[in-house]
Coordinates of C-alpha atoms and ligand atoms in Angstrom, one line a residue:
M41 CA 7.9 -7.4 4.7
S42 CA 8.6 -9.0 8.1
E43 CA 11.6 -9.9 9.3
G44 CA 12.8 -12.4 11.9
K45 CA 16.0 -12.9 14.0
A46 CA 18.0 -15.5 15.9
W47 CA 21.5 -16.3 17.8
V48 CA 23.5 -19.2 18.0
P49 CA 26.2 -19.7 19.6
T50 CA 29.4 -20.7 18.0
N51 CA 30.8 -23.8 19.5
V52 CA 34.3 -25.7 20.4
T53 CA 34.9 -29.3 19.5
G54 CA 37.8 -30.6 21.6
F55 CA 37.8 -34.4 20.7
F56 CA 35.5 -36.2 18.4
E57 CA 34.4 -39.8 16.4
V58 CA 32.2 -39.8 13.5
I59 CA 30.1 -41.8 12.7
L60 CA 28.5 -42.1 9.2
R61 CA 25.2 -43.7 7.7
E62 CA 22.9 -43.5 5.2
D63 CA 20.4 -42.1 7.0
P64 CA 21.6 -38.5 8.0
I65 CA 19.2 -38.5 11.3
K66 CA 21.5 -41.3 12.9
T67 CA 24.7 -40.2 11.4
G68 CA 26.8 -37.7 13.1
S69 CA 29.3 -37.8 16.2
K70 CA 30.1 -38.2 19.5
G71 CA 32.5 -36.0 21.4
V72 CA 32.5 -32.7 23.7
G73 CA 32.2 -29.3 22.9
L74 CA 31.6 -26.1 24.4
N75 CA 29.1 -23.6 23.9
L76 CA 30.9 -20.1 23.4
S77 CA 29.3 -16.3 24.3
K78 CA 30.4 -15.6 20.8
G79 CA 27.9 -16.7 17.8
V80 CA 26.2 -15.6 14.4
Y81 CA 23.1 -13.4 14.5
V82 CA 20.9 -14.2 11.9
K83 CA 18.2 -11.8 10.2
V84 CA 15.7 -12.9 7.7
E85 CA 13.9 -10.3 5.8
V86 CA 10.6 -11.9 4.1
E87 CA 8.6 -10.7 1.0
R88 CA 5.5 -12.4 -0.4
A89 CA 6.5 -13.4 -3.9
D90 CA 6.1 -15.2 -7.3
K91 CA 8.4 -17.5 -6.7
I92 CA 10.9 -18.6 -4.2
S93 CA 14.2 -16.7 -4.5
V94 CA 17.0 -16.8 -1.9
N95 CA 19.6 -14.5 -1.0
S96 CA 21.8 -16.0 1.3
N97 CA 25.3 -18.1 1.2
G98 CA 26.9 -20.7 2.6
V99 CA 25.2 -24.0 3.1
S100 CA 22.1 -22.2 4.5
K101 CA 20.8 -21.2 0.9
E102 CA 19.3 -24.4 -0.5
L103 CA 18.2 -24.8 3.0
L104 CA 15.9 -22.7 3.1
R105 CA 14.9 -22.5 -0.5
G106 CA 13.8 -26.2 0.1
F107 CA 12.3 -25.7 3.4
L108 CA 9.8 -23.3 1.5
E109 CA 9.2 -25.6 -1.1
R110 CA 8.4 -28.4 0.7
R111 CA 5.5 -26.2 2.8
G112 CA 4.4 -24.4 -0.4
L113 CA 5.1 -20.9 0.4
C114 CA 6.8 -18.9 -2.1
Y115 CA 8.6 -15.7 -0.8
H116 CA 11.4 -13.6 -1.0
V117 CA 13.9 -13.9 1.6
D118 CA 17.0 -11.9 2.5
V119 CA 19.3 -13.4 5.2
D120 CA 21.7 -11.5 6.6
F121 CA 24.5 -13.3 8.7
D122 CA 27.2 -11.1 11.7
Y123 CA 29.6 -13.2 12.7
E124 CA 31.0 -12.6 16.1
L125 CA 33.6 -15.5 15.6
P126 CA 34.0 -16.4 11.7
P127 CA 33.4 -18.6 9.7
G128 CA 35.4 -21.9 8.7
F129 CA 38.0 -21.8 11.6
G130 CA 36.3 -25.0 13.8
F131 CA 34.0 -22.9 15.5
G132 CA 30.7 -24.7 13.8
V133 CA 29.3 -21.7 12.2
S134 CA 28.2 -23.6 9.3
G135 CA 25.8 -25.5 12.3
A136 CA 25.0 -22.0 13.5
E137 CA 24.3 -20.3 10.1
S138 CA 21.6 -23.5 9.0
L139 CA 19.9 -23.6 12.8
G140 CA 20.0 -19.9 13.0
S141 CA 19.3 -19.3 9.6
L142 CA 16.0 -21.6 9.6
L143 CA 14.9 -20.2 13.5
A144 CA 14.6 -16.3 11.9
L145 CA 12.9 -17.7 9.1
G146 CA 10.4 -19.6 11.1
D147 CA 9.9 -16.3 13.1
A148 CA 9.7 -13.6 10.0
L149 CA 7.1 -16.1 8.9
S150 CA 5.7 -16.8 12.5
L151 CA 5.0 -20.3 11.7
K152 CA 4.3 -22.5 14.8
V153 CA 7.2 -25.1 14.0
D154 CA 9.2 -26.4 17.2
K155 CA 12.8 -25.6 17.8
E156 CA 13.8 -29.6 18.1
K157 CA 12.2 -29.9 14.5
L158 CA 14.5 -27.1 12.9
A159 CA 17.6 -28.7 14.6
R160 CA 16.9 -31.6 13.1
L161 CA 16.7 -29.8 9.5
A162 CA 19.5 -28.2 10.5
H163 CA 22.1 -30.9 11.2
I164 CA 20.8 -32.9 7.7
N165 CA 21.8 -30.4 6.3
E166 CA 24.9 -29.9 7.6
V167 CA 25.7 -34.0 6.8
K168 CA 25.0 -33.3 3.8
N169 CA 27.3 -30.8 3.6
R170 CA 30.0 -32.8 5.8
S171 CA 30.7 -29.3 6.8
G172 CA 30.1 -30.4 10.9
L173 CA 28.4 -33.4 12.6
G174 CA 28.0 -32.6 16.0
D175 CA 27.7 -28.2 16.4
V176 CA 24.0 -28.0 16.1
I177 CA 22.9 -31.2 18.6
S178 CA 24.7 -28.9 20.7
Q179 CA 23.9 -25.0 19.6
I180 CA 20.0 -26.3 20.8
E181 CA 21.3 -26.6 24.4
G182 CA 23.6 -24.6 25.5
G183 CA 26.7 -24.9 28.1
G184 CA 29.3 -28.3 27.6
I185 CA 28.1 -30.7 25.8
I186 CA 29.1 -34.2 25.9
R187 CA 27.4 -36.1 22.7
V188 CA 27.5 -39.3 24.0
K189 CA 25.1 -40.6 21.2
E190 CA 25.7 -39.8 17.7
G191 CA 22.7 -38.1 15.5
A192 CA 20.3 -35.3 15.2
P193 CA 18.2 -34.2 17.7
G194 CA 15.2 -36.6 18.7
F195 CA 18.0 -39.6 17.7
G196 CA 21.3 -38.5 19.1
L197 CA 22.1 -37.7 23.0
T198 CA 23.8 -35.7 24.9
E199 CA 25.1 -35.4 28.2
S200 CA 25.8 -31.9 29.9
F201 CA 28.3 -30.7 32.2
S202 CA 28.5 -27.3 34.3
I203 CA 31.0 -25.4 33.5
D204 CA 31.5 -21.3 35.1
S205 CA 29.9 -18.8 32.6
K206 CA 32.2 -16.4 34.1
K207 CA 35.6 -17.8 33.6
D208 CA 37.2 -16.6 30.9
L209 CA 38.8 -18.2 27.8
Y210 CA 40.4 -16.9 24.2
V211 CA 40.3 -18.1 20.9
T212 CA 42.8 -16.8 18.5
T213 CA 42.4 -18.3 14.6
L214 CA 45.5 -19.0 12.6
S215 CA 43.9 -20.2 9.1
E216 CA 40.7 -21.9 7.8
I217 CA 40.3 -26.2 6.9
S218 CA 37.6 -27.1 5.0
T219 CA 35.6 -29.9 7.4
S220 CA 34.7 -31.9 4.1
S221 CA 38.0 -32.3 3.2
I222 CA 38.9 -34.2 6.6
L223 CA 35.6 -36.1 6.8
E224 CA 35.8 -37.7 3.3
D225 CA 39.0 -38.5 3.9
K226 CA 38.3 -42.6 5.1
M227 CA 42.2 -42.8 6.6
K228 CA 42.1 -39.9 9.2
V229 CA 38.7 -40.6 9.9
R230 CA 40.1 -44.1 10.8
E231 CA 43.0 -42.6 12.9
I232 CA 40.3 -39.9 14.5
N233 CA 38.0 -42.2 15.7
K234 CA 40.6 -44.9 17.2
S235 CA 41.4 -41.8 19.2
A236 CA 38.4 -39.9 20.2
E237 CA 36.6 -43.1 21.3
P238 CA 38.7 -44.1 24.5
K239 CA 38.5 -40.5 25.6
L240 CA 34.4 -40.4 25.8
S241 CA 34.0 -42.6 28.7
K242 CA 37.2 -40.9 30.8
M243 CA 35.5 -37.3 30.0
R244 CA 32.2 -39.3 31.4
E245 CA 33.9 -39.9 34.3
E246 CA 34.8 -36.6 34.8
P247 CA 33.2 -34.0 32.6
N248 CA 34.8 -30.2 33.6
L249 CA 36.6 -28.3 31.9
N250 CA 40.5 -29.3 32.9
N251 CA 39.7 -33.0 31.6
F252 CA 38.0 -31.0 28.6
F253 CA 41.1 -29.7 28.0
D254 CA 43.5 -33.0 28.9
L255 CA 41.5 -35.2 26.5
S256 CA 40.8 -32.9 23.4
K257 CA 45.0 -32.1 23.8
K258 CA 45.5 -35.6 23.6
F259 CA 44.0 -36.1 20.7
T260 CA 45.0 -33.3 18.6
M261 CA 48.4 -35.0 19.4
E262 CA 47.3 -38.3 18.4
T263 CA 44.9 -37.3 15.5
K264 CA 48.0 -35.1 14.6
L265 CA 44.9 -32.9 12.9
G266 CA 46.6 -29.7 14.3
P267 CA 49.3 -28.0 12.0
E268 CA 52.0 -27.0 13.3
K269 CA 51.6 -23.1 14.9
V270 CA 48.3 -24.3 16.7
V271 CA 50.7 -27.5 18.1
E272 CA 53.7 -24.8 18.7
I273 CA 51.2 -22.5 20.3
I274 CA 50.1 -25.3 23.1
K275 CA 53.4 -26.7 23.3
E276 CA 53.8 -22.7 24.9
V277 CA 51.0 -22.2 26.6
N278 CA 51.4 -25.9 28.8
E279 CA 55.1 -24.1 29.1
E280 CA 53.4 -21.2 30.9
G281 CA 51.2 -23.6 33.5
S282 CA 47.9 -23.3 32.0
K283 CA 45.9 -25.8 29.4
A284 CA 45.1 -25.1 25.7
T285 CA 43.7 -26.8 23.2
M286 CA 42.9 -26.6 19.3
V287 CA 39.3 -26.6 17.7
Q288 CA 38.2 -29.1 16.0
L289 CA 38.2 -28.7 13.3
G290 CA 39.8 -25.6 12.2
A291 CA 43.8 -24.2 12.8
S292 CA 42.7 -22.8 15.9
V293 CA 44.2 -22.1 20.0
I294 CA 41.1 -21.9 22.8
S295 CA 43.5 -21.3 25.8
M296 CA 42.2 -21.4 29.8
G297 CA 45.5 -18.8 29.5
K298 CA 45.8 -15.3 29.8
P299 CA 45.6 -14.3 26.5
G300 CA 49.2 -12.7 26.6
L301 CA 51.3 -15.3 24.8
L302 CA 48.6 -15.7 22.4
K303 CA 48.7 -12.4 20.9
K304 CA 51.9 -13.2 19.9
Y305 CA 49.9 -15.4 16.6
G306 CA 47.6 -12.8 16.0
D307 CA 44.4 -12.0 16.9
V308 CA 42.1 -12.6 20.6
K309 CA 38.8 -12.8 21.9
K310 CA 38.3 -12.8 25.6
V311 CA 34.9 -15.6 25.3
N312 CA 33.1 -17.3 28.1
V313 CA 31.2 -20.4 27.9
S314 CA 27.4 -20.0 26.4
E315 CA 24.7 -21.4 29.3
V316 CA 21.6 -20.5 26.1
G317 CA 21.5 -22.4 23.2
A318 CA 20.1 -21.2 20.2
K319 CA 17.2 -18.7 20.1
I320 CA 15.2 -16.3 18.9
I321 CA 15.7 -12.5 19.8
Ligands
LIG152 N1 28.7 -27.3 0.9 C1 28.9 -25.7 1.0 N2 28.7 -25.3 -0.1 C2 28.5 -24.3 0.5 N3 29.1 -23.7 1.6 C3 29.6 -24.2 2.5 C4 30.0 -25.7 2.0 N4 30.6 -26.2 3.4 C5 30.8 -25.6 4.0 N5 30.3 -24.1 3.8 C6 30.2 -22.4 4.3 O1 32.2 -22.1 4.1 C7 31.7 -21.7 5.7 C8 33.1 -22.8 6.2 O2 32.1 -23.5 7.1 P1 32.8 -25.3 7.9 O3 31.5 -26.2 7.8 O4 33.6 -25.6 7.0 O5 33.7 -24.7 9.0 P2 33.4 -23.9 10.7 O6 31.1 -23.8 10.2 O7 33.4 -22.8 10.8 O8 34.0 -24.4 11.3 P3 33.2 -26.3 11.6 O9 35.1 -26.9 11.3 O10 33.0 -26.7 13.2 O11 32.6 -27.3 10.8 C9 30.5 -21.2 5.8 O12 30.4 -20.1 5.8 C10 29.7 -22.3 5.3 O13 28.8 -22.1 5.3
LIG153 C1 32.4 -32.9 12.3 C2 32.9 -31.0 13.5 C3 34.5 -31.6 14.9 C4 33.4 -30.3 12.6 O1 33.1 -29.1 13.4 C5 31.7 -30.7 14.6 O2 30.6 -30.9 13.5 C6 31.7 -32.2 15.4 O3 32.1 -32.2 16.4 O4 31.4 -33.3 14.9

């Protein structure tokens, strides 16, 4: 038996434009994201076996099975996730699961596959499941990421912007939103793209945290993606003189302000922006 471990930051998208194509490599989103210091730890244990079996959950199970099949590797694989932020609330956890489980599996098997290639497979898996479009390309880098061209790592293009990693931010989660249910709604996607498109150049002109919050809040209000409670919290934070926005795509809020107000609505976690991206640990 041998094991491999990885860590992947969670990714908060503020606003995004959806670009769907037949080729998953060329499918993705443009937009802006912050990689957070709270992420997903993945532990993979492998043991030689007569046939492939993968004991995992969510989007990683078939991903790892396919990876082993294509390489003719027969192993029993156990995957264990430790979530610092929960799945389903908009933190790009499915992307972290996909990327982290491939990195940890590669580590457990001592494979010489480069990180970008694994990230490409993770992106394709996200697109196939409609569980994410732009998280993985952001999560391999860390920091604040503007996705200026859609697609998998190696096809899509990003620009990073600097954020003080000591700056405290606060997140609170209210309820889950299924990413695929939104991405498969053509009318909704049209509204999303109409709102996002002009904001990308505005973000590139002034790539900083304040602008991230201002543009993302505008996007949230214009697209009406936010449940009532999310909108209520954002407005209350604004009334206190601070900034907040919805975590796309989940019923969650990220705020620059003091945690007090958010506490009224549920559990609050302090986070920072992670300068580092996905890594084997
Ligand atoms: N098609 C699917 N098959 C199996 N599990 C899935 C599928 N889609 C999503 N999941 C699982 O559901 C959980 C939530 O995924 P989802 O993509 O909805 O949210 P998220 O990744 O937390 O946030 P985001 O909105 O940023 O993508 C993850 O654990 C993921 O593995
Ligand atoms: C579609 C999305 C908002 C889901 O979290 C994310 O993957 C993104 O930013 O492309």
